[in-house]
Short mmCIF file of C-alpha atoms in Angstrom, two decimals:
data_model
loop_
_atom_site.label_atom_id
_atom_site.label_comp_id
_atom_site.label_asym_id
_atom_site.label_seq_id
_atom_site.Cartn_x
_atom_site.Cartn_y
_atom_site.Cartn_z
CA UNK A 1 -53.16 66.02 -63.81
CA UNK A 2 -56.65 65.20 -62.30
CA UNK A 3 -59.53 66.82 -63.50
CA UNK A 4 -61.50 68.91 -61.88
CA UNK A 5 -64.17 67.13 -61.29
CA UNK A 6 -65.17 63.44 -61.85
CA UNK A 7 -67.78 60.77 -60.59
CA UNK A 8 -67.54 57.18 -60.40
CA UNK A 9 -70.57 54.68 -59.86
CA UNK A 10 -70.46 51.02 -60.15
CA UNK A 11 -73.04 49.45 -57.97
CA UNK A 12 -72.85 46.39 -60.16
CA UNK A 13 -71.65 42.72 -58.31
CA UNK A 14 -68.93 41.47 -60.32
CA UNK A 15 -68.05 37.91 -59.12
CA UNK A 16 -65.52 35.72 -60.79
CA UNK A 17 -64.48 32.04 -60.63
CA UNK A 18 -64.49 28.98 -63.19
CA UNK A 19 -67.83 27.35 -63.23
CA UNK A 20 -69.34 29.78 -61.30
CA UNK A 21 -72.51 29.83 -63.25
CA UNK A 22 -73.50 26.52 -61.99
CA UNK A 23 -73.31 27.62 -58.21
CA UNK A 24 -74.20 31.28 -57.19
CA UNK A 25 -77.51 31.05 -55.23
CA UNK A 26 -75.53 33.23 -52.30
CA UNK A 27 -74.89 36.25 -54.60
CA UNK A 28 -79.00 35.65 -56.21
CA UNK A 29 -80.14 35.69 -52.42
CA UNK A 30 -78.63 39.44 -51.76
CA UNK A 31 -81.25 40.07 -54.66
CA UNK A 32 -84.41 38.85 -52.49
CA UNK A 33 -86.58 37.24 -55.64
CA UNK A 34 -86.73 33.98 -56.17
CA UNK A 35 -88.23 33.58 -59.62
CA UNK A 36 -86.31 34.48 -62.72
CA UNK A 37 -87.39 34.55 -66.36
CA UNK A 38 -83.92 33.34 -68.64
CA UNK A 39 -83.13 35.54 -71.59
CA UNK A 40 -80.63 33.93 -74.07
CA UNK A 41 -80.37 32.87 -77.52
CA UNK A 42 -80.72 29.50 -79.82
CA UNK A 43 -76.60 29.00 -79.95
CA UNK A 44 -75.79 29.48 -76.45
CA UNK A 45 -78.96 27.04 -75.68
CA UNK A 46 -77.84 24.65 -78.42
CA UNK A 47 -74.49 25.20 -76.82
CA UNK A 48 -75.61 23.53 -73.36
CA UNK A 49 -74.26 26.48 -71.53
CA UNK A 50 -78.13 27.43 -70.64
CA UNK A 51 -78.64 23.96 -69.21
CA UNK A 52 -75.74 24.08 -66.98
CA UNK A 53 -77.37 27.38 -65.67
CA UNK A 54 -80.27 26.36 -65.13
CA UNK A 55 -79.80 23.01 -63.50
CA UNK A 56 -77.59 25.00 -60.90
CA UNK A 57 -80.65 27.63 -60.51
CA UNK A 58 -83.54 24.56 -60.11
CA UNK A 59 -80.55 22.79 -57.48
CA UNK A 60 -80.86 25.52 -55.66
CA UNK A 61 -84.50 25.85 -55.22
CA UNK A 62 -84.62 29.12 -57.71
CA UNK A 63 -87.58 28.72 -60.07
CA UNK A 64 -87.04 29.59 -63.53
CA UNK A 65 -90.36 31.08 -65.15
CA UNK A 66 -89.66 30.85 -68.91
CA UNK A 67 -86.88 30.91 -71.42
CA UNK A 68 -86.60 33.66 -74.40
CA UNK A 69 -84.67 32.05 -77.15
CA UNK A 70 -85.43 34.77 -80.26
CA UNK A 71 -82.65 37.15 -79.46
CA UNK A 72 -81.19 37.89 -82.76
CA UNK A 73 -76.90 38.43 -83.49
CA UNK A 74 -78.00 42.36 -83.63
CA UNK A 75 -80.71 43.01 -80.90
CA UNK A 76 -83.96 44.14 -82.48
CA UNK A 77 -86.97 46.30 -80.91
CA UNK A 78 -89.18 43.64 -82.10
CA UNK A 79 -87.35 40.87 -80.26
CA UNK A 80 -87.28 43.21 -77.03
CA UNK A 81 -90.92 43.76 -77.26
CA UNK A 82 -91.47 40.02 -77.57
CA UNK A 83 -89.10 39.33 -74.87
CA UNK A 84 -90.60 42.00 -72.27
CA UNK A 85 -94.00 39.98 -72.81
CA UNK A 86 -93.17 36.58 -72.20
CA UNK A 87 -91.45 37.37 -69.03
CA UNK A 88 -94.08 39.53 -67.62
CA UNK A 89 -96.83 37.19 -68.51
CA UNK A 90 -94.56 34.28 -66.93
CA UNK A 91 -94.85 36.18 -63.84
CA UNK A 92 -91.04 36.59 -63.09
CA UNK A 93 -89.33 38.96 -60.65
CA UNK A 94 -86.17 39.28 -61.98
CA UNK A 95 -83.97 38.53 -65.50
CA UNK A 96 -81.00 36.16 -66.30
CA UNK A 97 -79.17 37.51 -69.60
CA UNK A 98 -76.80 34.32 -70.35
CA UNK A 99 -75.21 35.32 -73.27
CA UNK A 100 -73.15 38.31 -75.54
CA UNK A 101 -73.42 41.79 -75.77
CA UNK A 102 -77.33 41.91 -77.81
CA UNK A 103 -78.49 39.30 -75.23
CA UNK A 104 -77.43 41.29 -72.47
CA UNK A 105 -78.70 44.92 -74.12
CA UNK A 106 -81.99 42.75 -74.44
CA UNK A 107 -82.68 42.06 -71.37
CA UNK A 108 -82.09 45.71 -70.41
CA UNK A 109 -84.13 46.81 -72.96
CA UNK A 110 -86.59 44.72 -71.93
CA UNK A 111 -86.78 45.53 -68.04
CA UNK A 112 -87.45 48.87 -69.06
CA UNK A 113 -90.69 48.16 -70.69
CA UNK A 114 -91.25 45.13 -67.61
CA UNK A 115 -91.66 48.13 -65.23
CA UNK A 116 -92.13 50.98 -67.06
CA UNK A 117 -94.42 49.85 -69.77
CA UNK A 118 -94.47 51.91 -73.23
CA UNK A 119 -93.30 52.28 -76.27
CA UNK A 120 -88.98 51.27 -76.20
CA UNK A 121 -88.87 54.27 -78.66
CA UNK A 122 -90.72 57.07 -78.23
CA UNK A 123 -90.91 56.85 -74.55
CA UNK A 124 -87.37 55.34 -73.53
CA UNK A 125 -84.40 56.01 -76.05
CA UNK A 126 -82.16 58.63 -75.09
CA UNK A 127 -80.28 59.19 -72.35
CA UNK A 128 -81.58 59.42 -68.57
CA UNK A 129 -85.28 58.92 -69.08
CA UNK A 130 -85.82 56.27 -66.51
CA UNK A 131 -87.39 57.55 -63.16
CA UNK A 132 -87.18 54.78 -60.97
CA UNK A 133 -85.09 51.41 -60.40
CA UNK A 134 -86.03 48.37 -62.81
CA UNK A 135 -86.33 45.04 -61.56
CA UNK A 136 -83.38 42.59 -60.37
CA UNK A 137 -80.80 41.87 -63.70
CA UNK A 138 -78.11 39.10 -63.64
CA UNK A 139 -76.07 39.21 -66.39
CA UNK A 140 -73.87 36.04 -67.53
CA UNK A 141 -71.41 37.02 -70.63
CA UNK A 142 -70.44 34.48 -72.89
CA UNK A 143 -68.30 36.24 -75.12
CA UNK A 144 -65.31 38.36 -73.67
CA UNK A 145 -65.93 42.07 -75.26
CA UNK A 146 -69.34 44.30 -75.03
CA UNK A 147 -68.82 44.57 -71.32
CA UNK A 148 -72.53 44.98 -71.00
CA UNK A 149 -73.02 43.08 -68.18
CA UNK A 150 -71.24 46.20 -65.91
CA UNK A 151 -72.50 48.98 -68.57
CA UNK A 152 -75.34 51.31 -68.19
CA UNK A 153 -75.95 51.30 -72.16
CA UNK A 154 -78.04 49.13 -73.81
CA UNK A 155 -77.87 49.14 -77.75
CA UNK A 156 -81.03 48.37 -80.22
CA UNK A 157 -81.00 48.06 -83.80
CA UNK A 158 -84.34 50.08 -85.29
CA UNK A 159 -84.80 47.94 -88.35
CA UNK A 160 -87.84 50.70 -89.20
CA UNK A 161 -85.29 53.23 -89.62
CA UNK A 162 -81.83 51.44 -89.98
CA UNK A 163 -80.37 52.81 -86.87
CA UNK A 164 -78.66 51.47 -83.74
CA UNK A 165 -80.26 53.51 -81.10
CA UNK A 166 -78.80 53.84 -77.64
CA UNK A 167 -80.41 53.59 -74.47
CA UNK A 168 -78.08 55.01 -71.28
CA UNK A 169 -79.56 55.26 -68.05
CA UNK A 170 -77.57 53.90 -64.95
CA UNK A 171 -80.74 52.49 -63.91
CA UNK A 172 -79.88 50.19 -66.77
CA UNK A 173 -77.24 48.76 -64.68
CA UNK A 174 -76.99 44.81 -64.43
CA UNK A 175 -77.12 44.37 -60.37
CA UNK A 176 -74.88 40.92 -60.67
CA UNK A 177 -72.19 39.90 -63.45
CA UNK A 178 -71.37 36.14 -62.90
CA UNK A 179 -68.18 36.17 -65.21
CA UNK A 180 -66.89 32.40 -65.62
CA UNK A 181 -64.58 31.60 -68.56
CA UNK A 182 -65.94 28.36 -68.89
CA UNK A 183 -68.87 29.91 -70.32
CA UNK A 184 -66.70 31.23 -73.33
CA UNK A 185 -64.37 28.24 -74.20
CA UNK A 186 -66.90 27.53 -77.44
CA UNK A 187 -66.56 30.34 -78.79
CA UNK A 188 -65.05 30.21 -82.36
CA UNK A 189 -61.31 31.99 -83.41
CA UNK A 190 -63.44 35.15 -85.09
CA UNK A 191 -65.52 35.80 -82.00
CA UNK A 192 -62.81 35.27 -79.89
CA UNK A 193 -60.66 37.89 -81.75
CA UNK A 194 -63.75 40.54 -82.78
CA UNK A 195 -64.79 40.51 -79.18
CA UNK A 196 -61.59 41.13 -77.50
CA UNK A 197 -60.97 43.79 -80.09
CA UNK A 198 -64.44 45.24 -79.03
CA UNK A 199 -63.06 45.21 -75.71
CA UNK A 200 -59.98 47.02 -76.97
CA UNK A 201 -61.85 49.50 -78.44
CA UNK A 202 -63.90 50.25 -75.66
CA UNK A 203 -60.31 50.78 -73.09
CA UNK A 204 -58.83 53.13 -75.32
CA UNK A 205 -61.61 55.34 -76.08
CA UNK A 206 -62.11 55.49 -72.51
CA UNK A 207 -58.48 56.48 -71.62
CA UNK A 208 -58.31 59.18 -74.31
CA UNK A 209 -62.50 60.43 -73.97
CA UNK A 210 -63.75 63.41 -72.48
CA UNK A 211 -64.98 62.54 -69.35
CA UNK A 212 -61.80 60.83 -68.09
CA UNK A 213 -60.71 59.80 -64.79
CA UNK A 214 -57.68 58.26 -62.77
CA UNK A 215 -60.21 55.67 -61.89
CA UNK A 216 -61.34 55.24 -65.53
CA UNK A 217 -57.52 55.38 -66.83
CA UNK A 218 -56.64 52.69 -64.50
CA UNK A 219 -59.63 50.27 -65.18
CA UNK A 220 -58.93 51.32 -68.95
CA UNK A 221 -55.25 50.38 -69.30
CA UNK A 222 -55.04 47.51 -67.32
CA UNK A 223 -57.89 46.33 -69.94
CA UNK A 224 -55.66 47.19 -72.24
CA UNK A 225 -52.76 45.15 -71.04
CA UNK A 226 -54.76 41.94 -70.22
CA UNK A 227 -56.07 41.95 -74.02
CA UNK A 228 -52.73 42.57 -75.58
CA UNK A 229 -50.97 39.43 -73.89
CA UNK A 230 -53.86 37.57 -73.88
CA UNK A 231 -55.84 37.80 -77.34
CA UNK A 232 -53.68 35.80 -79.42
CA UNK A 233 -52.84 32.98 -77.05
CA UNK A 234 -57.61 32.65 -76.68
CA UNK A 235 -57.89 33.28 -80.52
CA UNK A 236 -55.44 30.36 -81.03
CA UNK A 237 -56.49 27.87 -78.20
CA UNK A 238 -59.45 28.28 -77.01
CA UNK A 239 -59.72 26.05 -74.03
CA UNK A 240 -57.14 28.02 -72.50
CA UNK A 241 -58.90 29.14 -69.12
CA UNK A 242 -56.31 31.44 -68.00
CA UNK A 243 -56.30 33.31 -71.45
CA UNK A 244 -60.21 33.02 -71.86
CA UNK A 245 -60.22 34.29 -67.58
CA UNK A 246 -58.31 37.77 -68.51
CA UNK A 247 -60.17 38.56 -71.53
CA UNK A 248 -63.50 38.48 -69.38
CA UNK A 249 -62.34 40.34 -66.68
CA UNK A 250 -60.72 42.94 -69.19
CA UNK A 251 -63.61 43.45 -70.76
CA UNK A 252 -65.61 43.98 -67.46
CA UNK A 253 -62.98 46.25 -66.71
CA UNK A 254 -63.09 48.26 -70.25
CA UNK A 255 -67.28 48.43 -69.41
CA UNK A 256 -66.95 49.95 -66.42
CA UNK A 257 -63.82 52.20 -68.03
CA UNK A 258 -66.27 53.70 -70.93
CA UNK A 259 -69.62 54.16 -68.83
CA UNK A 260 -67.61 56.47 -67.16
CA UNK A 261 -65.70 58.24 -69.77
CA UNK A 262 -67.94 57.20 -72.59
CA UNK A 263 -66.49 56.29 -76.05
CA UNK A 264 -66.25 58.68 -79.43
CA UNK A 265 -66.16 58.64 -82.90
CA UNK A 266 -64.75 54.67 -83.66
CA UNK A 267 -67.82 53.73 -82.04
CA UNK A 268 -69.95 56.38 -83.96
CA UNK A 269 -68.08 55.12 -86.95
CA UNK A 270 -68.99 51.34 -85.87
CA UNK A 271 -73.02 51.88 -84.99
CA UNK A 272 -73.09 53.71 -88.36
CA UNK A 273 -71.50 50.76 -90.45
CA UNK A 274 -72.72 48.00 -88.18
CA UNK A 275 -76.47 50.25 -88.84
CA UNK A 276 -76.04 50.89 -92.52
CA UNK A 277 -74.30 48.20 -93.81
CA UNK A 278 -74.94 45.02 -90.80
CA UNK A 279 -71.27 44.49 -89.66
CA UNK A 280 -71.32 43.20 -86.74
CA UNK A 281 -69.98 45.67 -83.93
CA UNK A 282 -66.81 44.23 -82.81
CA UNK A 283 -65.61 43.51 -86.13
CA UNK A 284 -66.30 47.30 -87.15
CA UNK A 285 -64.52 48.89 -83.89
CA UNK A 286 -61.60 46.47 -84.67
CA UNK A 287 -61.72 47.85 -88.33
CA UNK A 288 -61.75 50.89 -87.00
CA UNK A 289 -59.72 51.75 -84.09
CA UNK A 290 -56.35 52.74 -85.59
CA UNK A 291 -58.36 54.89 -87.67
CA UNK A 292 -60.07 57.10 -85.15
CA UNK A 293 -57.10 57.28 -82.83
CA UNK A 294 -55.71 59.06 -86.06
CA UNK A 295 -58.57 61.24 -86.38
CA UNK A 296 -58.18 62.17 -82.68
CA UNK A 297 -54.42 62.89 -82.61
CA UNK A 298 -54.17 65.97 -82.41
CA UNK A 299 -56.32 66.18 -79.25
CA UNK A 300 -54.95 62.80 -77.44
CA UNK A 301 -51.21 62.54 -78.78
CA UNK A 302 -50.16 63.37 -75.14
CA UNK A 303 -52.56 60.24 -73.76
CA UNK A 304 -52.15 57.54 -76.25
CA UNK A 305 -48.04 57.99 -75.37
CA UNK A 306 -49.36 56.49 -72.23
CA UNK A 307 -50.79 53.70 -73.45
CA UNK A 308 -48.02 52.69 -75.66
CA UNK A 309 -46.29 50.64 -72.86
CA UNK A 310 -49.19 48.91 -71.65
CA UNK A 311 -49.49 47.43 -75.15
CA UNK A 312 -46.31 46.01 -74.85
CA UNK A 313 -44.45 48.62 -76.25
CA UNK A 314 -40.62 50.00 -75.72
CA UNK A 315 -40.93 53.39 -75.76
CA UNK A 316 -37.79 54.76 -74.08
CA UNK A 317 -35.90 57.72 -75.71
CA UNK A 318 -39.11 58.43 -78.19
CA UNK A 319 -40.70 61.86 -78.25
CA UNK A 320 -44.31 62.04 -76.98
CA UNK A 321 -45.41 62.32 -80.23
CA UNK A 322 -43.79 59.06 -81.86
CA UNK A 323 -44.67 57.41 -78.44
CA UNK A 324 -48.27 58.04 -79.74
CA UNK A 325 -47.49 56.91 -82.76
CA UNK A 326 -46.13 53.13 -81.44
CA UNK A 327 -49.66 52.91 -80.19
CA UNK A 328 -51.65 52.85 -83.26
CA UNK A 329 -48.84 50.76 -84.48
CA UNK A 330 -49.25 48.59 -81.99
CA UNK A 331 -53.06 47.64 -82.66
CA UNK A 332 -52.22 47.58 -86.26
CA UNK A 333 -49.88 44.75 -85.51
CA UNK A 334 -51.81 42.71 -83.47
CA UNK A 335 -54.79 43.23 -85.93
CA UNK A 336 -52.65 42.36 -88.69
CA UNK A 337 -51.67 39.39 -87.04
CA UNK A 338 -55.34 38.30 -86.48
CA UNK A 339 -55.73 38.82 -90.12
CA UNK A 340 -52.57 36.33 -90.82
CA UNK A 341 -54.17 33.91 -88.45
CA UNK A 342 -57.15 33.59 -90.56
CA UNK A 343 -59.68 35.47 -87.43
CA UNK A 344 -60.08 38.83 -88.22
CA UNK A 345 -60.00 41.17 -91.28
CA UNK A 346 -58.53 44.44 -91.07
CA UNK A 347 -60.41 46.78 -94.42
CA UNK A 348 -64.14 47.36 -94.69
CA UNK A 349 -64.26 46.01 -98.24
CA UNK A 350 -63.75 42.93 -96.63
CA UNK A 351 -67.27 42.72 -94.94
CA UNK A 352 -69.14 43.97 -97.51
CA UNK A 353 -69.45 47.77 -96.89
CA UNK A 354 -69.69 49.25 -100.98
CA UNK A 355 -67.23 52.19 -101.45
CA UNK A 356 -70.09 54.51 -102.36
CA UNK A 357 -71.83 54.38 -99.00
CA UNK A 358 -68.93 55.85 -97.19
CA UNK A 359 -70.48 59.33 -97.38
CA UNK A 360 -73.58 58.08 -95.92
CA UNK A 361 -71.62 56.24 -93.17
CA UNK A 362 -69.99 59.44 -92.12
CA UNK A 363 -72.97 61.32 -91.89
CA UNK A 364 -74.89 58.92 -90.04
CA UNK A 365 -71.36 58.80 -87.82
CA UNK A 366 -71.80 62.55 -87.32
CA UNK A 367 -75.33 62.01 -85.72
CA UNK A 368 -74.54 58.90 -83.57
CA UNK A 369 -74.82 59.74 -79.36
CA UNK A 370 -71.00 58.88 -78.89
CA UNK A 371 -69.68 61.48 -81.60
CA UNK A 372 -70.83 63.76 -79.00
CA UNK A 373 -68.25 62.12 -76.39
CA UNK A 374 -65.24 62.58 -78.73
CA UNK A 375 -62.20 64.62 -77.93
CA UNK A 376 -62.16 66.17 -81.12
CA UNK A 377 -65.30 67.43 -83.06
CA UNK A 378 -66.64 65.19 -85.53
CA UNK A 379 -67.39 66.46 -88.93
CA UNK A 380 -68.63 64.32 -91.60
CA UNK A 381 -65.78 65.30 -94.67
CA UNK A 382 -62.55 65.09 -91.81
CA UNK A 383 -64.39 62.03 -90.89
CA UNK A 384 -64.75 60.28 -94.64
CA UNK A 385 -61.21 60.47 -95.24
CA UNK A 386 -60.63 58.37 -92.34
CA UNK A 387 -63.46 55.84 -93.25
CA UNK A 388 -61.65 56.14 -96.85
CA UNK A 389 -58.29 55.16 -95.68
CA UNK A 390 -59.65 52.09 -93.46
CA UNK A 391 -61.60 50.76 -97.03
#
C-alpha cells in the first residue's frame, strides 16, 4: 500500500570514497565561496583528522578563516553562540562541520544565527521558522550514526532549562556530505557500537513512523541491513574500511529515512534521558529501541514483520505477529552481544539514570517534538512502564 500522499526532498550532495576528505575542491567549487570557517572539536583535532582536511583545503587554494574547537560531547547554546561569532567576525562564507552528530547540529545551529542573527531560542527553535536559505554547509561525519550531515534537524542542549531542544527547518540542510571511512577508523569499540545503534534507531523509527514512504522504507531498511552485518565486524576491528564504509553510508541513508518520516517516542524517550539525566544519545536510543517498538506494537506489528528479514532473520511459516516479534528479538540479540563484547550496555541503571527519575523522564518524553511523530499516542503512565522494564 502507498499512501496517499508523500514528499521527498534531499537536495543534499552525498559523495563517497576513502580519503575523500583530503581531495574534494570539485564538489566545494559547485558551492561558489572560497573561504570557509572549520567547525570541529578538541578530539577530532587532537586526532589529526582536521589537519588532513585542511591541508587538502589550503592545496587547493581554499582559504580557511578560523577553527572552532569548543564544541562540547552534547552541543550547547552557549558553544553555538560562541561559534556563530568567531566565524562571522573571521569573515567566512561558508562552514566545514568535521566531526559527529553535536559538531554537525553546531554548525547548523550556528548558520542560523550567521545569517539570521538573534536569539537561537526565542527567535529560532521550533520547527520551520527560517525564511530564507543560510549560507554554504559541508558536513564531514566522523562517527557512523546521527546522520546529521543529510538531516534537516539540528539538536541543542538548553543547559538553562535542562532540555534538548530541536531545531527542524530544511533550510537546515547540509548542501555537501563528504562521507570517507577513513575519517572514522579511530573511533573507539563504544562509539563504534552506540553510533551504529543510533543509526539503527533512526531506520526503524522511520520504517514504522507516521509519515512513511516507499522511498523512506527503502532508504530505511537497507540501513537496516548494512548495520546488522556490519556492526559487529567495526565494533570488533576497527580498521576494517569495508565495515567502517557501510556503517557511514547506512547512517546517511537512515538520515535521510527519518527527515522524511520523522522518528517517535524512543527518541522522545532518548532526548528526555540524554536531557535529564546526560546519557549520551546513541547510547539511550540503543537502550531503548526494543522498548518502544513494544510500546508501538499494536500500531506497527504489520511493519516491523517486514523488517524482520532485513535483520537477518528467518521468518518463513511465522504469523505476522511473531514475525514482529523476531524483530525486537533481533536487536535484543545483537545488543546483547555488544554488551558481551564489553561495547555497549543494554539497562539504564547502567549509565547512571536513578530509578526515581523515571516519572520525570516520561513526562518530559511526553512533551519532546518527536512524541508527536509516533504511531501510537504517547502518554506518560503507558510510557513509564516501558522506561521501567528497560531499568
Amino acid at each position: 500500500m502507498i499512501p496517499e500522499f508523500f514528499e521527498f526532498y534531499n537536495p543534499t550532495r552525498v559523495i563517497y570514497s576513502p580519503g575523500i576528505a583530503s581531495d574534494f575542491k570539485a564538489e566545494l567549487d559547485l558551492l561558489g565561496v572560497s573561504k570557509y570557517f572549520i567547525i570541529t572539536d578538541k578530539v577530532i583535532s587532537d586526532l589529526g583528522l582536521v589537519k588532513r582536511v585542511v591541508d587538502g583545503l589550503e592545496s587547493a587554494g581554499i582559504q580557511v578563516t578560523g577553527v572552532f574547537l569548543d564544541v562540547p560531547l552534547n552541543s550547547e547554546v552557549m558553544a553555538v553562540n560562541a561559534c556563530a561569532a568567531q566565524a562571522k567576525a573571521s569573515g567566512a562564507e561558508g562552514l566545514i562541520a568535521i566531526g559527529g552528530g553535536s559538531v554537525i547540529d553546531t554548525a547548523k545551529a550556528a548558520n542560523i544565527l550567521i545569517c539570521e542573527g538573534g536569539d537561537l531560542v526565542e527567535d529560532h527553535s521550533g520547527a520551520q521558522t527560517l525564511t530564507k536559505p543560510l549560507g554554504p554547509l559541508v558536513a564531514i561525519p566522523t562517527t557512523a550514526g546521527t546522520g546529521s550531515e543529510v538531516t534537516m534537524v539540528s539538536v541543542i542542549y538548553d543547559a538553562e532549562n535542562s532540555v534538548k531542544m530541536a531545531f527542524t527547518d530544511k533550510f537546515l540542510l547540509p548542501d555537501l556530505a563528504v562521507l570517507d571511512p577513513e575519517l572514522t577508523t579511530s573511533m573507539p569499540p563504544g562509539l563504534t557500537a552506540s553510533t551504529a545503534m543510533d543509526a539503527m534507531t533512526h531506520a526503524v523509527e522511520a520504517y514504522v513512523g507516521l509519515q512513511w514512504s516507499p522511498v523512506s522504507d527503502a532508504l530505511a531498511s537497507g540501513a537496516i541491513d548494512l548495520i546488522c552485518e556490519n556492526i559487529i565486524e567495526a565494533s570488533r576491528d576497527g580498521s576494517d574500511i569495508e565495515a567502517r564504509g557501510s556503517l557511514l553510508v547506512a547512517s546517511a541513508m537512515a538520515g535521510i529515512a527519518f527527515s522524511h518520516s520523522m522518528v517517535g517516542c524512543v527518541h522522545s524517550m532518548a532526548h528526555a534521558v540524554g536531557g535529564l539525566c546526560q546519557v549520551p544519545h546513541g547510547i539511550a536510543n540503543a537502550i531503548l529501541l526494543p522498548h518502544g517498538m513494544e510500546y508501538n506494537f499494536g500500531e506497527v506489528s504489520e511493519k516491523l514483520a517486514k523488517l524482520a528479514p532485513f535483520m537477518g532473520e528467518a521468518v518463513s511459516g511465522l504469523s505476522p505477529d511473531d514475525r514482529a516479534k523476531k524483530a525486537i528479538e533481533s536487536v535484543r540479540k545483537l545488543t546483547g552481544k555488544l554488551n558481551e563484547m564489553g561495547v555497549l550496555p543494554i539497562r539504564l541503571r547502567d549509565v547512571g539514570v536513578p530509578e526515581e527519575r523515571l516519572p520525570e523522564i516520561a513526562e518530559a518524553a511526553v512533551m519532546d517534538g518527536a512524541s508527536f511523530y509516533n504511531p501510537r499516542e504517547v502518554i506518560a503512565e503507558e510510557l513509564l512502564v516501558h522506561l521501567k522494564n528497560a531499568y
